[in-house]
CSV table of C-alpha atoms in Angstrom, one decimal:
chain,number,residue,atom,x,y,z
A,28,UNK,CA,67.3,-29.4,2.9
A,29,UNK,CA,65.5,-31.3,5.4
A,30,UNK,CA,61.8,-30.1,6.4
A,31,UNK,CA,61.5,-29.5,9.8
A,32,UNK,CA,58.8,-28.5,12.0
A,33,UNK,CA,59.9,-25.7,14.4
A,34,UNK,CA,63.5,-24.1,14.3
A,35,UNK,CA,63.5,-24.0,17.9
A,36,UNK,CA,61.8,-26.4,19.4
A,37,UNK,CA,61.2,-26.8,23.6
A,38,UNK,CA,60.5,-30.4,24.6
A,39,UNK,CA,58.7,-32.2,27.0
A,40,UNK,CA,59.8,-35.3,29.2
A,41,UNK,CA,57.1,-36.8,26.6
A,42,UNK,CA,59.3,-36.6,23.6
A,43,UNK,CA,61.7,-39.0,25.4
A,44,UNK,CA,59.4,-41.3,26.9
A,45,UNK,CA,58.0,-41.6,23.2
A,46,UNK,CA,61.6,-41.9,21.5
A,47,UNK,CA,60.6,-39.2,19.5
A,48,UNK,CA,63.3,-38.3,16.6
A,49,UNK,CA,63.7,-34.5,17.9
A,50,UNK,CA,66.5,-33.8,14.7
A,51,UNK,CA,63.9,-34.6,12.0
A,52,UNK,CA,61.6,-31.8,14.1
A,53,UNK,CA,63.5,-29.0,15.1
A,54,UNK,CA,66.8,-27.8,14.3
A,55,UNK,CA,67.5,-26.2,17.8
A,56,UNK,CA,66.2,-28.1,21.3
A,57,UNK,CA,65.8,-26.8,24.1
A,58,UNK,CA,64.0,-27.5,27.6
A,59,UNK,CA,64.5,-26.8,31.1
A,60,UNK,CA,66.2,-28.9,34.2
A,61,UNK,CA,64.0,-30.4,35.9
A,62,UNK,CA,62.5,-31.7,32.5
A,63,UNK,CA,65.9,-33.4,32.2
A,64,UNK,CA,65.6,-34.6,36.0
A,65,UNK,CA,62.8,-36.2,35.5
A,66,UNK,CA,64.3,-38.9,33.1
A,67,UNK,CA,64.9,-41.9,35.3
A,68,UNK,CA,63.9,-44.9,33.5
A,69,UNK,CA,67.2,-47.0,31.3
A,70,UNK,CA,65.4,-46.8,27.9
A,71,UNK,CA,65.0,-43.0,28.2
A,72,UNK,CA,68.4,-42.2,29.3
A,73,UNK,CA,69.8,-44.2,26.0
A,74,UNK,CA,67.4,-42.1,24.1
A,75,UNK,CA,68.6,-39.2,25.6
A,76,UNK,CA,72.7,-40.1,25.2
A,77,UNK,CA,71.5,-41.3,21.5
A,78,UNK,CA,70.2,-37.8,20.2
A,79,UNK,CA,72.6,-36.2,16.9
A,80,UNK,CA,71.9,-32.9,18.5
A,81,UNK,CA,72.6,-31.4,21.7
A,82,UNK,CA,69.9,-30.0,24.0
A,83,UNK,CA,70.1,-26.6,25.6
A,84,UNK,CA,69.3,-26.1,28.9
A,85,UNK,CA,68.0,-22.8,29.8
A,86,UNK,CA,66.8,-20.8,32.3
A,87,UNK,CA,63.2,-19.1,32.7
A,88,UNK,CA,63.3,-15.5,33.5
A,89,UNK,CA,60.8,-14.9,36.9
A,90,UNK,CA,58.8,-12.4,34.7
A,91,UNK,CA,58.2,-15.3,32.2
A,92,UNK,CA,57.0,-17.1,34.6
A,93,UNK,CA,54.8,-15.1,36.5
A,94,UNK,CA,52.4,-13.9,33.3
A,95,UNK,CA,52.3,-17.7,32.6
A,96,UNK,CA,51.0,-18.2,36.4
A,97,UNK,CA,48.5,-15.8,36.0
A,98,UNK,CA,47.4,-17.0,32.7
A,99,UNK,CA,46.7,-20.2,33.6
A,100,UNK,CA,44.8,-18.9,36.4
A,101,UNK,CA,42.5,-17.5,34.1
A,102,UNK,CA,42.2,-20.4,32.0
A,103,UNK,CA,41.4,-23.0,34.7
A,104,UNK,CA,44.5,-25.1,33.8
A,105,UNK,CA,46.7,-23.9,36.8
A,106,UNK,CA,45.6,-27.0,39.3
A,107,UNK,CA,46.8,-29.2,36.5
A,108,UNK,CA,50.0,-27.4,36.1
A,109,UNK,CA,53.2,-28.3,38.0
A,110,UNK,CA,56.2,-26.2,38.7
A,111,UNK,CA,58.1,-27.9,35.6
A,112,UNK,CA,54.9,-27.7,33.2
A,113,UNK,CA,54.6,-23.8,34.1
A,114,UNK,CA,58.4,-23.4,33.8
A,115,UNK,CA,58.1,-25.0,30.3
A,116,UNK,CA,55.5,-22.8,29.0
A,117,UNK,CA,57.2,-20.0,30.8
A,118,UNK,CA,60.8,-21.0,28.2
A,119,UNK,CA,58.6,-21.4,24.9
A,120,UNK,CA,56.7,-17.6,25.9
A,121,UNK,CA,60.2,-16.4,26.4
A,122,UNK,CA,61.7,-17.6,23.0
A,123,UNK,CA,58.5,-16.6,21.1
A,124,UNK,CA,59.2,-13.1,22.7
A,125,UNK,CA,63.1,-13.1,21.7
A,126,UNK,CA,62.7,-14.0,18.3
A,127,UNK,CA,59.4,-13.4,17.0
A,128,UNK,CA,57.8,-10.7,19.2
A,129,UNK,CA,55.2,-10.3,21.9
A,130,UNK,CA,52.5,-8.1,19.4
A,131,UNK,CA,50.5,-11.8,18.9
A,132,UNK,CA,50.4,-13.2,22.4
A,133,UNK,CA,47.6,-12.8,24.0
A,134,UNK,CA,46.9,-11.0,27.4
A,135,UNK,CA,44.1,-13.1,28.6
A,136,UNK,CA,42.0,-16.2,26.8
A,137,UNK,CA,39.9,-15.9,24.4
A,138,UNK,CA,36.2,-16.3,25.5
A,139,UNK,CA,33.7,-17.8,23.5
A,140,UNK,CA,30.3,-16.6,22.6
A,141,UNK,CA,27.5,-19.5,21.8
A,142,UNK,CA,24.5,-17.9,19.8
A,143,UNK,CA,22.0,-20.1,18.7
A,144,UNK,CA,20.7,-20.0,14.7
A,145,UNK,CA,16.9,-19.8,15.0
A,146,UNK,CA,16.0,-20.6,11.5
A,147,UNK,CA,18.2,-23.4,12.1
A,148,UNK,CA,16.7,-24.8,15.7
A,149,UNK,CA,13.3,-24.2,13.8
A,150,UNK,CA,14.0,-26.2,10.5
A,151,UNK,CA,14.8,-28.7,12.3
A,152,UNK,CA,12.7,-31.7,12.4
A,153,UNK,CA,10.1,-31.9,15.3
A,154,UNK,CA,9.5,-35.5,16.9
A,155,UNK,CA,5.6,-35.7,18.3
A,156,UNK,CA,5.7,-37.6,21.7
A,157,UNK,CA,5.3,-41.1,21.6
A,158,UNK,CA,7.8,-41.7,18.4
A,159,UNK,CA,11.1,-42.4,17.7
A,160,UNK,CA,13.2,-41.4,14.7
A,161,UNK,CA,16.5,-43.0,14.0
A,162,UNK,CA,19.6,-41.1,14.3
A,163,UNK,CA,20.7,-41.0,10.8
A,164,UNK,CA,17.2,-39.9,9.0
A,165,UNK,CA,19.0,-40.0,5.8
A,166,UNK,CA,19.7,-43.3,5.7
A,167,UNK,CA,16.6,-44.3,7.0
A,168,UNK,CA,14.1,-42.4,4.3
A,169,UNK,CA,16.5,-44.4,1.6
A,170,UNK,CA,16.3,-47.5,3.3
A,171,UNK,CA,12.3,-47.1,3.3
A,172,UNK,CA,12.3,-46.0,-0.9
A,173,UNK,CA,14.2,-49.1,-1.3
A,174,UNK,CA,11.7,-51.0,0.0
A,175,UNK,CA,8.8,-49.1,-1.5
A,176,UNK,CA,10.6,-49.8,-4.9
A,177,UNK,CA,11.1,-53.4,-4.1
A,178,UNK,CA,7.3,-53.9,-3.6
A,179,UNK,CA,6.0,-52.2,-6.0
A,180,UNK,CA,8.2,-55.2,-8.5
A,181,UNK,CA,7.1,-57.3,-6.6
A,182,UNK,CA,3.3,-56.5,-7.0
A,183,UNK,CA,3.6,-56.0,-11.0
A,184,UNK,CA,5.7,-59.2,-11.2
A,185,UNK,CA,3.3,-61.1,-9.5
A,186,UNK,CA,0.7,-59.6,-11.9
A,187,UNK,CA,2.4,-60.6,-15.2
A,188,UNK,CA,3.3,-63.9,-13.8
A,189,UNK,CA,1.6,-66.5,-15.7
A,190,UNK,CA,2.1,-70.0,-13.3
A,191,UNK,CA,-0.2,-70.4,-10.2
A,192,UNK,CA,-0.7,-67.5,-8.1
A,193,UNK,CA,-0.5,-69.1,-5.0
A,194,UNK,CA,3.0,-70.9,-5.7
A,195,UNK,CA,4.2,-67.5,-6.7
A,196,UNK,CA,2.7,-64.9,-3.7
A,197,UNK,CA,4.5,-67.5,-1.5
A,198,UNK,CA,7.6,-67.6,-3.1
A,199,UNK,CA,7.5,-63.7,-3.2
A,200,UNK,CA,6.6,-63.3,0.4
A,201,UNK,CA,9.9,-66.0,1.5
A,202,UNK,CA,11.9,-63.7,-0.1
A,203,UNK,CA,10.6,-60.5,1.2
A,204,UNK,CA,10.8,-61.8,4.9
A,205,UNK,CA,14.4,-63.2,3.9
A,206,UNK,CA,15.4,-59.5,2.7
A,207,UNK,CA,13.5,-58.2,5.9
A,208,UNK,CA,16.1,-59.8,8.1
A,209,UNK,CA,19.0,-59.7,6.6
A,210,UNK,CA,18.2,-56.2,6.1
A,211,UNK,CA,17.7,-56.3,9.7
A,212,UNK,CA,20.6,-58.3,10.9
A,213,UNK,CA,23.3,-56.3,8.8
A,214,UNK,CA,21.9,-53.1,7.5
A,215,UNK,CA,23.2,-51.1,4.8
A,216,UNK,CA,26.1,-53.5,3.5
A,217,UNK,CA,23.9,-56.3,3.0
A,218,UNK,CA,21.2,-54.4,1.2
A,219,UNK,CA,24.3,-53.3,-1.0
A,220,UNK,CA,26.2,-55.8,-2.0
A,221,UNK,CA,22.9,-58.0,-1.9
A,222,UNK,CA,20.4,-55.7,-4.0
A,223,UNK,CA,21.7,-57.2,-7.3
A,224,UNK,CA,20.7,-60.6,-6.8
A,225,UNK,CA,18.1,-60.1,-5.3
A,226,UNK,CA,16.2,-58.0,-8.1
A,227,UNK,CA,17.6,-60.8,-10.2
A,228,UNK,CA,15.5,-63.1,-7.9
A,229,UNK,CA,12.1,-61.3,-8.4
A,230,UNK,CA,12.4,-60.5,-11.6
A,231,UNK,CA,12.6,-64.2,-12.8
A,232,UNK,CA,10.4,-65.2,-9.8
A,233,UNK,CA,11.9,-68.6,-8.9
A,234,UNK,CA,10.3,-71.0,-7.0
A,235,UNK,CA,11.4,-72.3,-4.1
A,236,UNK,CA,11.2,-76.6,-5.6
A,237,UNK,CA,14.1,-75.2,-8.2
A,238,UNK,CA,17.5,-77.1,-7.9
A,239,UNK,CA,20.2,-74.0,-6.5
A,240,UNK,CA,22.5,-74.4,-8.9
A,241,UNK,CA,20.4,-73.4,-11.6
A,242,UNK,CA,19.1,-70.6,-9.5
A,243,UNK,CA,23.3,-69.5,-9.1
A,244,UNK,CA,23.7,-69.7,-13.0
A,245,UNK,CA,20.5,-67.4,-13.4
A,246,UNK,CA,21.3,-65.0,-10.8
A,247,UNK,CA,25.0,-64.5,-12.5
A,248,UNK,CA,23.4,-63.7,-16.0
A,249,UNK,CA,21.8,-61.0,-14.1
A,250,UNK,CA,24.2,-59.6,-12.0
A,251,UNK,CA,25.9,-58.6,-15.5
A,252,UNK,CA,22.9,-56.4,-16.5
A,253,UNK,CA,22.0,-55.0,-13.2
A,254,UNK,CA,25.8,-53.6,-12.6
A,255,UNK,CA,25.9,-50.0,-13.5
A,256,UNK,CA,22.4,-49.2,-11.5
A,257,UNK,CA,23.5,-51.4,-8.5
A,258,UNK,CA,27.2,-49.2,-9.0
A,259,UNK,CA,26.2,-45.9,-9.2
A,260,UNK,CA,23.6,-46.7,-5.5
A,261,UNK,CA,26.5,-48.1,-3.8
A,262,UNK,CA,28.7,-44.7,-5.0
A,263,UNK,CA,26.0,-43.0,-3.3
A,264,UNK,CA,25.8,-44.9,0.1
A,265,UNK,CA,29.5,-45.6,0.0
A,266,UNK,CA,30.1,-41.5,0.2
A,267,UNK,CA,28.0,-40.9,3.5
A,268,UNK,CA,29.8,-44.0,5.5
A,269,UNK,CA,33.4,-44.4,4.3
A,270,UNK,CA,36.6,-42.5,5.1
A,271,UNK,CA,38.5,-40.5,2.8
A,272,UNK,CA,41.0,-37.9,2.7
A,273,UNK,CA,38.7,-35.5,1.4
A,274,UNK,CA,36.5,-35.8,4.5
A,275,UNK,CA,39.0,-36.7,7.0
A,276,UNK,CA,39.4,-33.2,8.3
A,277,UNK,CA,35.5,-32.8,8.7
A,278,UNK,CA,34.7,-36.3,10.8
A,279,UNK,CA,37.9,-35.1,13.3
A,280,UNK,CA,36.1,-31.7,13.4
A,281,UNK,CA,33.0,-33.4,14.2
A,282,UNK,CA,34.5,-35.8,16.6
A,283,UNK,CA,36.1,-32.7,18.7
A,284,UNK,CA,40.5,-33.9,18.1
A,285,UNK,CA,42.4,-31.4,17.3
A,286,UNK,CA,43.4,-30.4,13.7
A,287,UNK,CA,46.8,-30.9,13.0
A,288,UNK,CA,48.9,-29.5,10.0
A,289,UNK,CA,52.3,-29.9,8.0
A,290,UNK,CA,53.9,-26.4,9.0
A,291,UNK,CA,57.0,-24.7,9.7
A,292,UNK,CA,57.0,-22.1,12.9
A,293,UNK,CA,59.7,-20.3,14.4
A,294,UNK,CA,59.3,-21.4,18.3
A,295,UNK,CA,56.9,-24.5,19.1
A,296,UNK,CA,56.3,-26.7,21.9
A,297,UNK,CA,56.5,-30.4,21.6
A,298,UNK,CA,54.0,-32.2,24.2
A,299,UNK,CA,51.5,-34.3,24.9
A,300,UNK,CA,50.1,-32.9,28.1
A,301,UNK,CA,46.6,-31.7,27.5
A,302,UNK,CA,46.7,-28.2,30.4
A,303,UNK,CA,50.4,-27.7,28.7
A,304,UNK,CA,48.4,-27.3,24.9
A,305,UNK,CA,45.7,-25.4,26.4
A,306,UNK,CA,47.5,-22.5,27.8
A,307,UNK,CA,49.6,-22.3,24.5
A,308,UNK,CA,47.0,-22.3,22.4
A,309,UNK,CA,45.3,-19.8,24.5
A,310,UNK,CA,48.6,-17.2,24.7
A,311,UNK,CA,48.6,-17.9,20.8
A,312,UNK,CA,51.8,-19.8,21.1
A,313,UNK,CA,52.4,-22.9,18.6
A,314,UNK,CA,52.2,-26.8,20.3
A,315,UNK,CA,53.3,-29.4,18.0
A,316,UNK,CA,52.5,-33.2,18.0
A,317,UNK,CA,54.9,-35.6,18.5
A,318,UNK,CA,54.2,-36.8,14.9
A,319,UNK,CA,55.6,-33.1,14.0
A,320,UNK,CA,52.6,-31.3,13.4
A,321,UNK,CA,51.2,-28.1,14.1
A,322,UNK,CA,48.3,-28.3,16.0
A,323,UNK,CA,45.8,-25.6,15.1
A,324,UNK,CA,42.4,-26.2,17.3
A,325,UNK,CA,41.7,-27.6,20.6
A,326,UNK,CA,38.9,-28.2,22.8
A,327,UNK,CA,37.4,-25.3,24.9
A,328,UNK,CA,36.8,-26.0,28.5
A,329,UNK,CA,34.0,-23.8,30.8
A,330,UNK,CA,32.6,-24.4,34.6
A,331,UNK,CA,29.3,-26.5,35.4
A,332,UNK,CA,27.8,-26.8,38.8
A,333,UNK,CA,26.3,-30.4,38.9
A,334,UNK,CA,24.0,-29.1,41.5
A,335,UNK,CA,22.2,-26.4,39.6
A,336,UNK,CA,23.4,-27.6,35.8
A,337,UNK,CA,24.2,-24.0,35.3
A,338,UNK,CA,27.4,-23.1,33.0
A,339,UNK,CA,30.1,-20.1,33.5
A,340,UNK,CA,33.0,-19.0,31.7
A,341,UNK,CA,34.7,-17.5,34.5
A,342,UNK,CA,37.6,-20.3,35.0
A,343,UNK,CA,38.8,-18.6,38.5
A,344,UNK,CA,35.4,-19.4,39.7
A,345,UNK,CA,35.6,-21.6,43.1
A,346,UNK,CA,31.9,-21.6,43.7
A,347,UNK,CA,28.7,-21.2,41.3
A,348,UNK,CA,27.6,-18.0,40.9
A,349,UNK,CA,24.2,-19.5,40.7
A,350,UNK,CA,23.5,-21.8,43.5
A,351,UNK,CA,26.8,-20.5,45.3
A,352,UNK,CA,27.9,-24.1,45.8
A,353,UNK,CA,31.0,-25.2,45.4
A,354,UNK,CA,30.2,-27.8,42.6
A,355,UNK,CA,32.0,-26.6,40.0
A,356,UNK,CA,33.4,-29.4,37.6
A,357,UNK,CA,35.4,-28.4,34.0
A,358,UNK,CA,33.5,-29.9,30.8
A,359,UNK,CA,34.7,-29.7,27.3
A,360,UNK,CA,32.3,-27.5,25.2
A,361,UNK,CA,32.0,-27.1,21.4
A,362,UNK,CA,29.4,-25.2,18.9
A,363,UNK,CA,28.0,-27.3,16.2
A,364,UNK,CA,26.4,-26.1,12.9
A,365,UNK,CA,23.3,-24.9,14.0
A,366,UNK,CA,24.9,-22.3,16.9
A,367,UNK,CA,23.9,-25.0,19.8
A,368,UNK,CA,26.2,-25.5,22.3
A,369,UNK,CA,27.2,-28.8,23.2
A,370,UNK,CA,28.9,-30.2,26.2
A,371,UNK,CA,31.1,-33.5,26.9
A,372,UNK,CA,30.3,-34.9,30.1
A,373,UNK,CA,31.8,-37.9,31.6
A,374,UNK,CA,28.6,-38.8,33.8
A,375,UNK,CA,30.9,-42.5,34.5
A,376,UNK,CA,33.5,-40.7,36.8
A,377,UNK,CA,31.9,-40.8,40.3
A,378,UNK,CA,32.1,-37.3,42.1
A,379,UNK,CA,34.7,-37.1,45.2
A,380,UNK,CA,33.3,-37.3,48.1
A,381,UNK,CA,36.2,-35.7,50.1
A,382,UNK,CA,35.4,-33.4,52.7
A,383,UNK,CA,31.8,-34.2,52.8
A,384,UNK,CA,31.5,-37.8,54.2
A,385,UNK,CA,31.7,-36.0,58.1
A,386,UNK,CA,30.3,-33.0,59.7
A,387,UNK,CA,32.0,-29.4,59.3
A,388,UNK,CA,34.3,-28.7,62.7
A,389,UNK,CA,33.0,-25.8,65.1
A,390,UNK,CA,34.7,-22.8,63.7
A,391,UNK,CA,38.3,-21.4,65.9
A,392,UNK,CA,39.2,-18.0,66.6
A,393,UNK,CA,42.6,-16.2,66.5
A,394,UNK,CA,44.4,-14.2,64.5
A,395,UNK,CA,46.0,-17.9,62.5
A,396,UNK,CA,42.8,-19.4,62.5
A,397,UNK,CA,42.6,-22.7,59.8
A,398,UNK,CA,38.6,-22.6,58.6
A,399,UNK,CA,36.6,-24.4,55.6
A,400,UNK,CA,35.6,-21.7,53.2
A,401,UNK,CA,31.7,-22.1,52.8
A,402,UNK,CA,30.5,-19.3,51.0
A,403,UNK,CA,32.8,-16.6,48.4
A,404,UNK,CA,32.6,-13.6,50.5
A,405,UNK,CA,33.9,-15.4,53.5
A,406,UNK,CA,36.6,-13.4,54.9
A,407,UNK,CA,39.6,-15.0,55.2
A,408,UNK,CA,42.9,-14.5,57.9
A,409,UNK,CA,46.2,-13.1,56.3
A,410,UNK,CA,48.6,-15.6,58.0
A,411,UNK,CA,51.2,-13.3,58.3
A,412,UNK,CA,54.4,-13.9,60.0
A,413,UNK,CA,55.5,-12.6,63.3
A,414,UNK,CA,57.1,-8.9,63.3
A,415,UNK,CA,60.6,-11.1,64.2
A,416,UNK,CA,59.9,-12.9,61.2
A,417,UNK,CA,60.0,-10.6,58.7
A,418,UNK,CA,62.7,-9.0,60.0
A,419,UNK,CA,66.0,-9.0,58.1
A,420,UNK,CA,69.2,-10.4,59.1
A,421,UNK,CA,72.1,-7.1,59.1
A,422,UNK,CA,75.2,-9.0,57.4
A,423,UNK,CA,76.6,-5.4,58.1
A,424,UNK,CA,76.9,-5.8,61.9
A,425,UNK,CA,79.9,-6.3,63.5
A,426,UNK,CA,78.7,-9.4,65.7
A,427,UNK,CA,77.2,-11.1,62.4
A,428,UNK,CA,79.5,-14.2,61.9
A,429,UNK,CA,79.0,-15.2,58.5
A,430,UNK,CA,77.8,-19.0,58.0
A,431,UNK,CA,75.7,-19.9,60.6
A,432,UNK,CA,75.9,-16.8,63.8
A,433,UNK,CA,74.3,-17.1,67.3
A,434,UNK,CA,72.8,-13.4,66.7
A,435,UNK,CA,71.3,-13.9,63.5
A,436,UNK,CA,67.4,-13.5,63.6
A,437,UNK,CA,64.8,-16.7,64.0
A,438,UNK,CA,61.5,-16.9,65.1
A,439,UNK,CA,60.8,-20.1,66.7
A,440,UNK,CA,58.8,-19.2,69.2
A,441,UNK,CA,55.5,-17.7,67.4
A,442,UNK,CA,52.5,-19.5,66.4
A,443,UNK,CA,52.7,-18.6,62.8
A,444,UNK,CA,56.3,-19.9,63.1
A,445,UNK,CA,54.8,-23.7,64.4
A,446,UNK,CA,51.8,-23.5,61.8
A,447,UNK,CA,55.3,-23.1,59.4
A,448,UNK,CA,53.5,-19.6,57.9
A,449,UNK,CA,57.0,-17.9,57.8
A,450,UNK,CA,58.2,-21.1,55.4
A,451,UNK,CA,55.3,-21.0,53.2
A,452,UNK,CA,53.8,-23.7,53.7
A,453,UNK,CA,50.1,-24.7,52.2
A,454,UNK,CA,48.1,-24.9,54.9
A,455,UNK,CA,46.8,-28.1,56.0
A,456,UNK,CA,43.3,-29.0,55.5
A,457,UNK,CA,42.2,-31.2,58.9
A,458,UNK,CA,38.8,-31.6,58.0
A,459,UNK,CA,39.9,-33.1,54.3
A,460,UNK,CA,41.0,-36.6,55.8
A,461,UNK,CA,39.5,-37.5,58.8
A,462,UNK,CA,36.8,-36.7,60.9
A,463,UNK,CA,36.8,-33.3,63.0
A,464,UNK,CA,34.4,-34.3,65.6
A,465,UNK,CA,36.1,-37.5,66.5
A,466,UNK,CA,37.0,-36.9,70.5
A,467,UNK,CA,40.4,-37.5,71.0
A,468,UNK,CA,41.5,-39.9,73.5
A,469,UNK,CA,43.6,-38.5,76.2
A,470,UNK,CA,46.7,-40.8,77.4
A,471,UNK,CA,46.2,-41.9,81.1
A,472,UNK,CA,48.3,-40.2,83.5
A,473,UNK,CA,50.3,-42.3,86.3
């Protein structure tokens, strides 16, 4: 029997702009509509016509869908969300409750705690000012006994050396500036692969009027007895730099990716839309790769005010609860092994400048007024529609003509009708594109 990832599986438009193989994944698919509608390109379509199973379509129950609204309102994902991405989250919540159970989902996102390790922030080591340590002090403390070691041959070589001292110190010092900058140049690998023949070198001190093929024959009698110690240092320096499987999982840790694993789950999401996997891994719902992994950690996002640098958890936060600006800008964060919190920052992406390149317009009155909100406690109009509005339309009454009837109730008239209040509408945002102040020019009459 074939492994397979999730048994029902809910797919993004992802997996088909990727041609991802969604029979070797999940034995059931399943997405919504308007994933399907969004499918326009030739290549996809084939892909689509080319899949061994068929895909149900199904429809999102508006209770589903509203705890996913709210959810990602609490996250601070809901502004990346679209109608189809919330609809999609909405389908895989809805499965996981049919078939699993709703015991494990989660009412609201986990918040982290950061507490710092003392004994760790103390142990660590202090830099006086004026100095600068390298940042792997590892390597650097070996790459300073090596050198220590080296000299110390040198000196008792030199010692025991019976020809002319000055043809040898000047011999010795060529090759210690040579090893300097190579050492230099290529670091660790050179010293490495290098260290052999170059004890080989000092030890038989050759000077520099020697023919270099004699020199090559000499150093390759050496290399022979110098193998195992030259071996077991490379073993050493070889574990902290290479990649292996053993320490794979660590370096992706490290790095902040997300951990993936070779699982089997019930209901799972395939996507590759970051706001998607952070609500479902939030709600404690399963996201799989498109490789056909389970993905098990992500990266945690908070709020920080580039004005006042200050940090807050609170995701439905529009303004700092510091400064009260609204500077607010969502950073990745992650605890490393000594408790510190850590923050990525992408200080190359300019800030937008929309909506503060011109000068706030004088505030209006009335009951529909359309103001910038400044502060948090600003109070805000309800835009409500007209009493005529919200009225409803009697299909009972015996001058109703069904279709379209000349009595049937409209409200053109009213100003939240022309704002388009009574439609919905999001409400337009003048001072966003152009400048409020500007005087408007009048057309001339006559």
């Amino acid at each position: 029997m074939q492994f397979r990832s999730a048994k029902h599986l809910v797919v993004d438009t992802s997996a088909f702009i990727n041609s991802v193989q969604l029979h070797n994944i999940g034995e059931k698919i399943c997405t919504v509509p308007e994933v399907i509608d969004e499918i326009r390109n030739r290549r996809q379509y084939r892909h689509l016509l080319s899949l061994t199973h068929d895909i149900e379509i199904k429809t999102v129950f508006s209770e589903s869908l509203n705890f996913v609204t709210d959810f990602a309102k609490k996250t601070g994902d809901y502004a990346s969300l679209s109608s189809t991405d919330l609809k999609l989250i909405a389908l895989t919540y809805q499965l996981e409750t049919q078939f699993v159970g709703q015991d494990h989902i989660r009412k609201s996102p986990i918040v982290k705690q950061f507490k710092t390790n003392e004994k760790m922030k103390n142990s660590q080591t202090v830099v006086n000012n004026g100095l600068c340590l390298p940042v792997n002090i590892e390597n650097y403390e070996r790459k300073r006994n090596k050198m220590d070691a080296r000299r110390s041959t040198n000196d008792q070589a030199n010692s025991l050396d019976s020809h002319d001292e000055s043809s040898g110190d000047e011999v010795s010092s060529d090759e210690q500036i040579f090893y300097e900058c190579k050492t230099h140049v290529e670091g660790d690998d050179y010293t490495t692969a290098n260290e052999s023949s170059s004890d080989s070198q000092e030890e038989l001190n050759i000077p520099e009027s020697e023919d270099e093929s004699d020199f090559a024959e000499s150093e390759n009698e050496s290399n022979s007895e110098d193998c195992l110690s030259s071996d077991s240092e490379n073993e050493s320096s070889d574990d902290d730099t290479w990649i292996t499987p053993e320490n794979m999982s660590d370096l992706k840790r490290s790095a902040g990716c997300s951990l993936a694993e070779s699982t089997s789950v019930t209901v799972g999401c395939l996507t590759t839309d970051f706001a998607i996997q952070n609500v479902l891994m939030q709600m404690g719902l399963n996201v799989i790769t498109v490789d056909g992994k389970v993905i098990r950690e992500l990266r945690t996002y908070i709020f920080r005010c580039y004005a006042c640098f200050k940090t807050t958890t609170n995701m439905k936060k529009v303004f700092c609860p510091s400064c009260g600006n609204k500077t607010l800008k969502r950073v990745s964060v992650f605890v490393d092994k000594d408790g510190n919190k850590r923050m990525f920052i992408n200080f190359k992406k300019n800030i937008s400048t929309r909506g503060k390149r011109f000068s706030l317009p004088m505030p209006k009155g009335g009951k529909h007024a359309v103001n910038p909100k400044l502060v948090e406690d600003a109070k805000r109009p309800h835009q409500k529609p007209s009493k005529l509005a919200r009225m409803k339309t009697n299909a009972l009454d015996d001058d109703y003509i069904a279709g379209w009837s000349p009595f049937a109730i409209r409200d053109v008239q009213s100003k939240s009708a022309q704002l388009g209040f009574n439609k919905g509408k999001p409400v337009f945002k003048y001072w966003m594109r152009k400048n409020p102040n500007q005087p408007k020019r009048l057309p001339k009459k006559g």
